[in-house]
Amino acid sequence: MSQTPVVASQGSARATFVAAYSAVTLAQITNALPGALNGTFAAEFHTSGAGLTWIAGMFMMGIVVFELSWGLLGDLFGRKKLLYAGAALSIAGSVVAALATSTGMMIAAQAIGGIGAGILFPISLSMLAAITPDHRARAKAIATWAGFLSLGAVISPLLAGLTAQFFTVPAAGPGAPAEFSGWRVAYYVAAGIAVAVLLVALKAKDSAVASSRKLDLPGQVTLALGLIAVLFATVQAVDAGFAAWEVVASYVLGGVLLVAFVVIEMRSDDPLIHLSLFKNRAYSITGIVAMTGMFAFLAICYSTSVAVGGLALAEAWKVGVLFVFIQGPAFVLIPVVGWLIHHVAPRWALTAGFGFMALSGFWLSTFSLGTPEAFGGTAWTAFIPPLLMLGVGFALTVGSITAVAINTVEPHHIGMASATTNLLRDFGFALGPVIGSAVAFGVGATAFAGPLAGILGGAGLPAEAAAGLSHVPPLGFLSGWDGVIAQFSGEAAAGGAPREAVQGMVQALASAQPQIQGAAGVSLGQGFQVVYLVAAIAASVSAALTLFISNRSSAAAHAPAQEAAQASANAPV
C-alpha cells in the first residue's frame, strides 16, 4: 500500500477521469439490468427456476471470484490494458445478451459481462488514485467515482423499463411471441457505452506499481472453483432438490476446495486474503454482517423483480420504476452518508441501515403475491414505500461497512481489510438470488402439490397422468405451458395411451389451465413471502451483531481511512 504508482507521461488526465467515471457507470448499468428484467426473461425464455437463478447470479459470480486478483494484475502489467479488457468483455457480454434466444445464452452473456465489470470496478478506481497523489484531490475523485457508480444503478432500471416499453414490436397474433423484444435495445445501448469507454481509454494515462508481490494462483484457483461449486449446488437444488447426487457432490467438492484455499492462504507469502484479520473480533463481525446484510438486500431485490414482473405480470417499466426507488437513495444521499461516516460513528449508520432493511423485508412479507393486479393482486405502487425504505437502508450500509472494518484494524492492514470486506459483501450479493430462489421455489413447489392434485383430479385425469404432472414445478406451468403439454402428450403416447385418450387429457388440461396457473402463481407467491421474511431476519441479525462492534477507532491515519471508506462505495448491485 505504501508503494508509489508509476504514471505514464503520455496521455490525458482529463481522458483518464472520463474513462474511469464512464467505466464504472457502464459496469453498474450492465450489473443492474437483469434486476429489472428477471420476470421478462422468465416469460420470454420459458426458463426454469434454476435457469432464472443463474441469470440473476452469474454476473455477480464473475465479479466475486476474481476481484482480489484484478488489482494486483493492474499493478503488475498496467491498468490501462485491463481497462481495455474490461470494456471489450462488456461489449461482448452486452451483444450476446442482446442476441440471446435461450436461457443458456443469457447465462453465458452474464458470465462474460460479469468478468468485464469485475475488471472495471477496481481498475477504474485504481487509475483515479494513481493520478491524484494529493489526499484531498483523491478523496474528491473517489467520491465522484462513487457518484457515477450510483448514477449507473439509477440509469439501469429506467433503461430496461423504457426500452421494453417503447421498442417492443408486438406479436402478429394473440399468444405468439413478440416480433422484437425492446429490452434488447438496453443491452445494445450498454455495448455502445462500452465502445465509447474503449475509445476514450485510448487517450488515458497508464499506471502501474513496481511490486515484488506475485499472483497467488493456487489461492485464486481454489477460491474461484470452491465458490462456483457451492453456488452451483445451491442453484441446482432449486429444481433438483438438496438430496440430488449432483447437489451433494458439488457441496462436498466446494467444501474441500475452500478448505484447501484456507490452507494455501495460511502458508502463502503473498496471500489473496490475510486470514489473521479474522482474529480481530470486531473485524470478523463486520465481515459477517457485510455478507448477511447484503444477502438480505439482494434477496429482496430479486424477489421483487420476480414477484412483480414474473408473477404479477407488471410491465417492465413498472419494475424499472420500483428499482429506481431501491437504487436512487444511494445516489441522492451520498453527501448525507459521507457526513454521517465522518462525523458520527459509522457503526450507528450501519445499525440503522440494517434496521431499515429488516423493516422493509417484514413489510413486504405481508403482501399478497402471485396474482396479477388485474385479478385482484397487490398493486405495484404498494411496493414503493417498503422499497424506498430498503433503498435508504442500503444507502446507509454500503459505505459504512468498509468504514467500520478499517476502523478495527491497524493502519498497515487497511487496504487488505477493505478488499476482503468488499469480497464478503459481494459474495453476499451473489447469495441473494441463489438462496432466495432455493427458498422460494422449494416452498412454492410444496405449497403447489395439494392444489394441483385437486385440480387434476377434478379435471378427470387418470391417477397415473396426474402423478406425472405433479413433478412439474409451478414456474414450469407459468412460463412453459406449451412445453409441459407437449412433453406430457408425448410421454402419454409413448406409454401406449390411445390417441383419442391423449387428446382428451390435453383438452382437459387446457380447460383447467387458468386454475392451474392461478394456483402456481399463488404458491410461488407464498415462496417469495418466505424469502422476504428470511431476508428480514438476516437483516435483523446483522443489525443486532453491529451492536457488538466497538466504537474504538484504530490508529489508522485519517486520510487513508477516509479514502478507503469512500472507495467502499464500489458496491455492484
XYZ file of C-alpha atoms in Angstrom:
573
model
C 0.000 0.000 0.000
C 2.939 2.344 0.510
C 4.332 1.832 -2.967
C 4.058 4.810 -5.333
C 2.259 4.243 -8.634
C 4.257 4.852 -11.787
C 2.137 7.025 -14.102
C 2.996 7.290 -17.780
C 3.675 10.821 -19.018
C 1.748 10.166 -22.216
C -1.984 10.523 -22.191
C -4.521 12.994 -20.906
C -5.537 13.341 -17.271
C -8.987 14.512 -18.399
C -9.388 11.421 -20.585
C -8.368 9.290 -17.598
C -11.068 10.831 -15.409
C -13.703 10.458 -18.157
C -12.674 6.861 -18.854
C -12.768 5.901 -15.167
C -16.115 7.551 -14.451
C -17.779 6.190 -17.597
C -16.297 2.712 -16.988
C -17.789 2.391 -13.509
C -21.143 3.713 -14.792
C -21.059 1.108 -17.561
C -20.183 -1.696 -15.147
C -23.066 -0.807 -12.868
C -25.559 -0.455 -15.719
C -24.789 -3.948 -17.023
C -24.782 -5.323 -13.480
C -28.216 -3.958 -12.584
C -30.045 -4.629 -15.866
C -31.210 -8.208 -15.038
C -32.741 -6.989 -11.777
C -35.493 -5.196 -13.666
C -35.831 -7.889 -16.334
C -35.974 -11.215 -14.464
C -39.723 -11.505 -14.945
C -39.331 -10.708 -18.653
C -36.628 -13.366 -19.019
C -38.834 -15.962 -17.317
C -41.674 -15.290 -19.746
C -39.593 -14.980 -22.908
C -37.125 -17.826 -22.412
C -39.569 -20.148 -20.583
C -36.807 -20.694 -18.083
C -36.829 -22.969 -15.047
C -36.243 -21.748 -11.520
C -32.585 -22.776 -11.698
C -32.160 -21.029 -15.056
C -33.636 -17.816 -13.725
C -31.322 -18.034 -10.726
C -28.258 -18.469 -12.928
C -29.227 -15.402 -14.952
C -29.588 -13.356 -11.767
C -26.491 -14.683 -10.008
C -23.938 -15.373 -12.748
C -22.989 -11.729 -13.213
C -22.103 -11.376 -9.527
C -20.084 -14.585 -9.668
C -17.987 -13.075 -12.447
C -17.223 -10.183 -10.126
C -16.641 -12.135 -6.922
C -14.360 -14.971 -7.959
C -11.573 -12.803 -9.404
C -11.948 -9.447 -7.685
C -8.947 -9.862 -5.366
C -6.635 -10.507 -8.334
C -7.503 -7.750 -10.811
C -5.952 -5.002 -8.707
C -2.639 -6.847 -8.453
C -2.632 -7.660 -12.176
C -3.219 -3.985 -12.921
C -0.315 -3.057 -10.661
C 1.982 -5.508 -12.402
C 1.036 -5.122 -16.065
C -0.617 -1.708 -16.320
C -4.161 -0.675 -15.526
C -4.917 0.691 -18.965
C -4.548 -2.749 -20.526
C -7.003 -4.203 -18.044
C -9.438 -1.360 -18.706
C -9.321 -2.300 -22.399
C -10.023 -5.918 -21.479
C -12.925 -4.990 -19.195
C -14.513 -2.771 -21.836
C -14.054 -5.427 -24.534
C -15.672 -8.107 -22.346
C -18.533 -5.713 -21.578
C -19.095 -5.205 -25.301
C -19.102 -8.967 -25.889
C -21.369 -9.724 -22.934
C -23.869 -6.998 -23.866
C -24.061 -8.075 -27.514
C -24.543 -11.738 -26.582
C -27.306 -10.709 -24.139
C -28.998 -8.587 -26.813
C -28.951 -11.541 -29.230
C -29.874 -14.207 -26.652
C -32.570 -16.647 -27.701
C -32.354 -19.051 -24.753
C -31.658 -19.213 -21.054
C -28.223 -20.752 -21.656
C -27.203 -17.957 -23.999
C -28.283 -15.313 -21.487
C -26.352 -17.067 -18.699
C -23.232 -17.064 -20.894
C -23.745 -13.354 -21.576
C -23.954 -12.651 -17.839
C -20.750 -14.606 -17.189
C -18.836 -12.621 -19.833
C -20.260 -9.294 -18.710
C -19.659 -10.102 -15.041
C -15.956 -10.711 -15.602
C -15.763 -7.471 -17.581
C -17.468 -5.489 -14.817
C -15.290 -7.240 -12.240
C -12.279 -5.733 -14.013
C -13.772 -2.258 -14.485
C -14.828 -1.681 -10.875
C -11.370 -1.865 -9.209
C -9.245 -0.792 -12.182
C -11.178 2.420 -12.813
C -10.735 3.330 -9.143
C -7.019 2.492 -9.208
C -6.470 4.692 -12.279
C -8.046 7.637 -10.476
C -5.958 7.078 -7.341
C -2.770 6.938 -9.420
C -3.222 10.390 -10.969
C -4.382 12.101 -7.746
C -1.460 11.824 -5.302
C -2.847 14.648 -3.132
C -5.135 13.170 -0.463
C -7.770 15.884 -0.765
C -7.919 15.628 -4.569
C -8.005 11.856 -4.346
C -10.869 11.865 -1.855
C -12.834 14.173 -4.174
C -12.128 11.931 -7.195
C -13.201 8.805 -5.277
C -16.410 10.482 -4.108
C -17.184 11.481 -7.709
C -16.429 7.925 -8.858
C -18.881 6.616 -6.260
C -21.473 9.076 -7.533
C -21.126 7.792 -11.096
C -21.453 4.219 -9.817
C -24.705 5.151 -8.082
C -25.832 7.005 -11.204
C -25.381 3.798 -13.211
C -27.581 1.974 -10.703
C -30.325 4.567 -11.249
C -29.999 4.636 -15.039
C -30.110 0.844 -15.436
C -33.695 0.065 -14.353
C -35.027 3.070 -16.250
C -33.144 1.961 -19.347
C -34.546 -1.567 -19.026
C -38.112 -0.416 -18.448
C -38.251 2.298 -21.105
C -36.666 0.210 -23.853
C -39.010 -2.681 -23.073
C -41.968 -0.293 -23.196
C -41.179 1.720 -26.317
C -39.092 -0.558 -28.553
C -41.061 -3.803 -28.307
C -42.771 -4.820 -31.550
C -45.915 -6.792 -30.597
C -46.692 -10.225 -31.997
C -48.710 -10.538 -35.176
C -51.287 -12.752 -33.467
C -52.535 -13.465 -29.938
C -50.356 -15.793 -27.910
C -47.380 -15.505 -30.267
C -44.012 -14.159 -29.095
C -43.205 -10.511 -29.772
C -41.706 -9.676 -33.151
C -38.936 -7.835 -31.288
C -38.296 -7.549 -27.546
C -37.494 -3.958 -26.683
C -35.335 -4.822 -23.673
C -32.633 -5.959 -26.102
C -32.079 -2.300 -27.006
C -30.894 -1.699 -23.427
C -28.036 -4.130 -23.988
C -27.180 -2.546 -27.344
C -27.004 0.813 -25.546
C -24.672 -0.753 -22.949
C -22.485 -2.121 -25.749
C -22.351 1.367 -27.281
C -21.259 2.864 -23.961
C -18.560 0.193 -23.688
C -17.258 1.128 -27.151
C -17.119 4.780 -26.033
C -15.195 3.784 -22.885
C -12.715 1.867 -25.024
C -12.181 4.841 -27.349
C -11.748 7.342 -24.507
C -9.352 4.985 -22.707
C -7.017 5.124 -25.706
C -6.092 8.669 -24.666
C -5.940 7.976 -20.919
C -2.797 7.806 -18.816
C -1.485 4.377 -17.891
C -0.257 3.465 -14.414
C 1.311 0.540 -12.603
C 3.151 -0.203 -9.366
C 6.601 -1.723 -9.108
C 5.834 -4.589 -6.751
C 7.538 -7.716 -5.521
C 4.150 -9.354 -4.927
C 3.172 -12.317 -7.041
C -0.227 -13.561 -8.061
C -1.437 -16.197 -5.620
C -2.523 -18.555 -8.390
C -3.232 -21.618 -6.176
C -5.297 -19.457 -3.843
C -7.160 -17.833 -6.722
C -7.977 -21.162 -8.374
C -9.179 -22.905 -5.221
C -11.238 -19.897 -4.131
C -12.876 -19.466 -7.543
C -13.666 -23.155 -8.043
C -14.814 -23.574 -4.443
C -17.257 -20.671 -4.629
C -18.533 -21.790 -8.036
C -19.091 -25.357 -6.774
C -21.041 -24.184 -3.720
C -23.208 -21.811 -5.728
C -23.729 -24.425 -8.454
C -25.009 -26.863 -5.831
C -27.413 -24.293 -4.397
C -28.743 -23.313 -7.823
C -29.200 -26.936 -8.906
C -31.122 -27.590 -5.705
C -33.776 -25.129 -6.902
C -35.031 -27.698 -9.451
C -33.399 -30.996 -8.407
C -33.694 -30.719 -4.613
C -30.952 -30.763 -1.993
C -30.799 -34.565 -1.916
C -29.856 -34.889 -5.605
C -26.459 -36.536 -6.114
C -25.026 -33.660 -8.164
C -26.036 -31.186 -5.446
C -24.437 -33.204 -2.650
C -21.304 -33.878 -4.722
C -20.917 -30.190 -5.579
C -21.262 -29.151 -1.938
C -18.610 -31.696 -0.931
C -16.270 -30.570 -3.715
C -16.816 -26.921 -2.864
C -16.116 -27.569 0.811
C -12.881 -29.420 0.024
C -11.694 -26.641 -2.283
C -12.471 -23.897 0.234
C -10.625 -25.793 2.976
C -7.694 -26.121 0.564
C -7.889 -22.364 -0.023
C -7.594 -21.677 3.704
C -4.572 -23.990 3.989
C -2.901 -22.334 0.985
C -3.510 -18.831 2.347
C -2.009 -19.750 5.727
C 1.193 -20.894 4.015
C 1.459 -18.297 1.245
C 3.961 -15.433 1.353
C 1.598 -13.318 -0.799
C -1.913 -14.475 0.099
C -5.069 -13.177 -1.504
C -6.506 -12.721 1.989
C -4.616 -12.273 5.237
C -6.589 -14.668 7.423
C -5.030 -13.124 10.523
C -7.531 -10.276 10.077
C -10.260 -12.573 11.372
C -8.520 -12.948 14.730
C -9.894 -9.475 15.376
C -13.426 -9.998 16.741
C -14.715 -6.626 15.599
C -13.446 -7.196 12.073
C -14.913 -10.705 11.978
C -18.326 -9.369 12.978
C -18.081 -6.699 10.290
C -17.265 -9.362 7.703
C -20.260 -11.444 8.762
C -22.716 -8.546 8.552
C -21.246 -7.488 5.209
C -22.256 -10.880 3.836
C -25.568 -11.437 5.651
C -26.754 -7.856 5.253
C -26.061 -7.673 1.539
C -27.625 -11.115 1.088
C -30.770 -9.658 2.651
C -30.676 -6.653 0.323
C -30.306 -8.551 -2.936
C -32.718 -11.321 -1.877
C -35.387 -8.630 -1.509
C -34.431 -7.069 -4.856
C -34.550 -10.419 -6.649
C -37.851 -11.406 -5.043
C -39.405 -8.104 -6.061
C -38.243 -8.480 -9.653
C -39.764 -11.966 -9.998
C -42.881 -11.362 -7.888
C -43.848 -8.117 -9.625
C -42.516 -8.747 -13.126
C -42.867 -12.526 -13.409
C -45.852 -13.443 -11.233
C -47.922 -10.251 -11.194
C -47.101 -9.687 -14.890
C -46.378 -5.976 -14.407
C -44.831 -4.220 -17.384
C -41.046 -3.897 -17.368
C -41.217 -0.115 -16.977
C -43.111 -0.508 -13.698
C -40.434 -2.853 -12.362
C -37.837 -0.307 -13.535
C -39.541 2.449 -11.562
C -39.559 0.285 -8.434
C -35.821 -0.308 -8.805
C -35.238 3.439 -9.036
C -36.727 3.711 -5.546
C -34.286 0.993 -4.426
C -31.170 2.403 -6.099
C -31.977 6.112 -6.034
C -31.319 6.809 -2.328
C -27.707 5.581 -2.644
C -27.164 8.335 -5.241
C -29.213 11.103 -3.615
C -27.888 10.511 -0.084
C -24.162 10.416 -0.974
C -23.346 13.692 0.866
C -25.532 12.765 3.854
C -23.969 9.335 4.284
C -20.483 10.776 3.801
C -21.154 13.281 6.595
C -22.508 10.552 8.888
C -19.472 8.310 8.297
C -17.006 11.046 9.137
C -18.873 12.900 11.908
C -20.881 10.157 13.610
C -19.658 6.668 14.427
C -20.204 4.734 11.175
C -21.335 1.763 13.252
C -24.586 3.559 14.035
C -25.239 4.250 10.359
C -24.680 0.538 9.785
C -27.098 -0.458 12.554
C -29.785 1.952 11.334
C -29.369 0.832 7.730
C -29.803 -2.848 8.515
C -32.775 -1.921 10.686
C -34.449 -0.206 7.722
C -33.756 -3.269 5.543
C -35.321 -5.543 8.137
C -38.463 -3.401 8.390
C -38.727 -3.393 4.591
C -38.489 -7.194 4.430
C -41.050 -7.732 7.189
C -43.422 -5.269 5.496
C -43.096 -6.924 2.082
C -43.638 -10.393 3.569
C -47.198 -9.339 4.444
C -48.079 -8.606 0.794
C -50.267 -10.988 -1.180
C -48.081 -12.173 -4.060
C -48.535 -14.299 -7.166
C -51.735 -12.809 -8.621
C -51.786 -10.115 -11.337
C -53.140 -6.757 -10.252
C -55.957 -7.028 -12.811
C -57.223 -10.124 -10.972
C -57.120 -8.609 -7.504
C -53.402 -8.889 -6.742
C -51.342 -6.312 -4.874
C -50.944 -3.064 -6.820
C -47.375 -2.429 -7.972
C -47.458 1.034 -6.394
C -47.907 -0.582 -2.961
C -44.297 -1.773 -3.214
C -42.921 1.775 -3.381
C -42.868 2.672 0.366
C -41.148 -0.518 1.615
C -38.693 -0.496 -1.311
C -37.827 3.142 -0.635
C -37.132 2.102 2.958
C -34.888 -0.667 1.594
C -33.042 1.865 -0.579
C -32.410 4.167 2.375
C -31.145 1.221 4.400
C -28.788 0.222 1.606
C -27.515 3.796 1.244
C -26.660 3.855 4.957
C -24.899 0.481 4.977
C -22.962 0.162 1.739
C -20.408 2.852 2.550
C -20.437 2.242 6.284
C -19.437 -1.428 6.113
C -15.879 -0.788 4.967
C -15.611 2.354 7.091
C -16.332 0.250 10.177
C -13.996 -2.518 9.006
C -10.974 -0.243 8.542
C -11.556 1.319 11.960
C -10.996 -2.072 13.580
C -7.569 -2.903 12.082
C -4.070 -1.497 12.229
C -3.055 1.111 9.610
C -0.896 -1.273 7.552
C -3.879 -3.636 7.158
C -6.346 -1.011 5.863
C -6.008 -1.956 2.183
C -6.378 -5.681 2.730
C -9.224 -5.165 5.219
C -11.107 -3.035 2.704
C -10.582 -5.501 -0.160
C -11.580 -8.522 1.948
C -14.698 -6.781 3.231
C -15.661 -5.928 -0.342
C -15.247 -9.606 -1.282
C -17.516 -10.740 1.556
C -20.057 -8.065 0.706
C -20.110 -9.036 -2.974
C -20.408 -12.714 -2.059
C -23.457 -11.764 -0.018
C -24.866 -10.092 -3.129
C -24.264 -13.294 -5.108
C -26.026 -15.377 -2.444
C -29.166 -13.203 -2.527
C -30.771 -14.573 -5.702
C -29.274 -18.052 -5.254
C -30.579 -18.754 -1.763
C -33.702 -16.703 -2.448
C -34.539 -18.946 -5.412
C -33.864 -22.139 -3.468
C -36.240 -20.993 -0.730
C -38.951 -19.530 -2.978
C -39.158 -22.358 -5.494
C -38.831 -25.023 -2.798
C -41.632 -23.565 -0.679
C -43.659 -22.877 -3.807
C -43.410 -26.486 -5.036
C -44.517 -27.819 -1.658
C -47.463 -25.410 -1.483
C -48.461 -26.227 -5.074
C -48.650 -30.014 -4.680
C -52.034 -30.119 -2.916
C -53.951 -27.653 -5.119
C -52.511 -29.209 -8.301
C -53.637 -32.706 -7.303
C -57.122 -31.393 -6.598
C -57.365 -29.547 -9.925
C -56.089 -32.503 -11.955
C -58.440 -34.873 -10.177
C -61.361 -32.543 -10.806
C -60.428 -32.355 -14.491
C -60.831 -36.130 -14.740
C -57.206 -37.034 -15.446
C -56.204 -40.623 -14.599
C -54.115 -41.013 -11.459
C -51.009 -42.029 -13.412
C -51.232 -38.955 -15.663
C -51.761 -36.671 -12.670
C -48.756 -38.211 -10.910
C -46.541 -37.452 -13.907
C -47.575 -33.789 -13.913
C -47.062 -33.479 -10.146
C -43.313 -33.326 -10.695
C -43.546 -30.187 -12.858
C -42.573 -27.136 -10.760
C -45.078 -24.259 -10.596
C -42.834 -21.989 -12.690
C -42.981 -24.596 -15.461
C -46.753 -24.206 -15.717
C -46.415 -20.409 -15.723
C -43.575 -19.795 -18.158
C -43.535 -23.009 -20.203
C -47.114 -24.229 -20.533
C -46.790 -25.315 -24.160
C -43.628 -27.280 -23.402
C -45.237 -29.026 -20.433
C -48.240 -30.057 -22.515
C -46.059 -31.246 -25.400
C -43.916 -33.352 -23.065
C -46.989 -34.745 -21.284
C -48.743 -35.776 -24.518
C -45.531 -37.280 -25.901
C -44.941 -39.377 -22.795
C -48.583 -40.485 -22.713
C -48.443 -41.598 -26.349
C -45.125 -43.368 -25.815
C -46.677 -45.183 -22.862
C -49.298 -46.728 -25.121
C -52.258 -44.414 -24.479
C -54.700 -44.266 -27.427
C -54.608 -41.096 -29.495
C -58.188 -40.206 -28.532
C -57.351 -40.583 -24.831
C -54.294 -38.333 -25.175
C -56.316 -35.678 -26.970
C -58.977 -35.851 -24.274
C -56.428 -35.353 -21.485
C -54.846 -32.411 -23.339
C -58.276 -30.807 -23.734
C -58.973 -31.347 -20.046
C -55.687 -29.664 -19.163
C -56.457 -26.767 -21.496
C -59.783 -26.191 -19.747
C -58.055 -26.313 -16.360
C -55.177 -24.028 -17.424
C -56.467 -20.879 -15.667
C -56.923 -22.798 -12.399
C -53.521 -24.483 -12.623
C -51.666 -21.283 -13.452
C -53.552 -19.361 -10.775
C -52.600 -21.952 -8.147
C -48.990 -21.970 -9.407
C -48.741 -18.192 -9.093
C -50.214 -18.131 -5.587
C -47.916 -20.965 -4.473
C -44.801 -19.207 -5.755
C -46.077 -16.007 -4.167
C -46.075 -17.814 -0.827
C -42.491 -18.875 -1.536
C -41.382 -15.302 -2.123
C -43.199 -14.167 1.007
C -40.933 -16.576 2.884
C -37.872 -15.125 1.109
C -38.853 -11.629 2.233
C -39.195 -12.965 5.767
C -35.821 -14.754 5.631
C -34.188 -11.571 4.321
C -35.791 -9.539 7.093
C -34.449 -11.952 9.715
C -30.964 -11.824 8.150
C -31.031 -8.006 8.220
C -32.263 -8.041 11.828
C -29.419 -10.366 12.863
C -26.968 -8.103 11.031
C -28.278 -5.042 12.877
C -28.015 -6.847 16.214
C -24.451 -8.011 15.521
C -23.291 -4.457 14.803
C -24.066 -3.597 18.422
C -21.115 -5.794 19.440
C -18.637 -3.789 17.357
C -16.615 -1.375 19.458
C -16.674 2.305 18.533
C -12.940 2.465 19.244
C -11.096 3.519 16.136
C -7.697 2.129 15.313
C -4.674 4.297 14.981
C -5.138 4.394 11.219
C -4.214 7.620 9.532
C -7.360 9.649 8.902
C -6.753 10.421 5.210
C -6.126 6.826 4.079
C -9.058 5.629 6.158
C -11.288 8.291 4.674
C -10.301 7.251 1.170
C -10.905 3.567 1.884
C -14.342 4.341 3.298
C -15.285 6.291 0.196
C -13.852 3.581 -2.029
C -16.191 1.124 -0.346
C -18.960 2.651 -2.419
C -17.806 0.114 -5.033
C -20.936 -1.908 -4.401
C -22.233 -3.634 -7.514
C -25.951 -4.330 -7.121
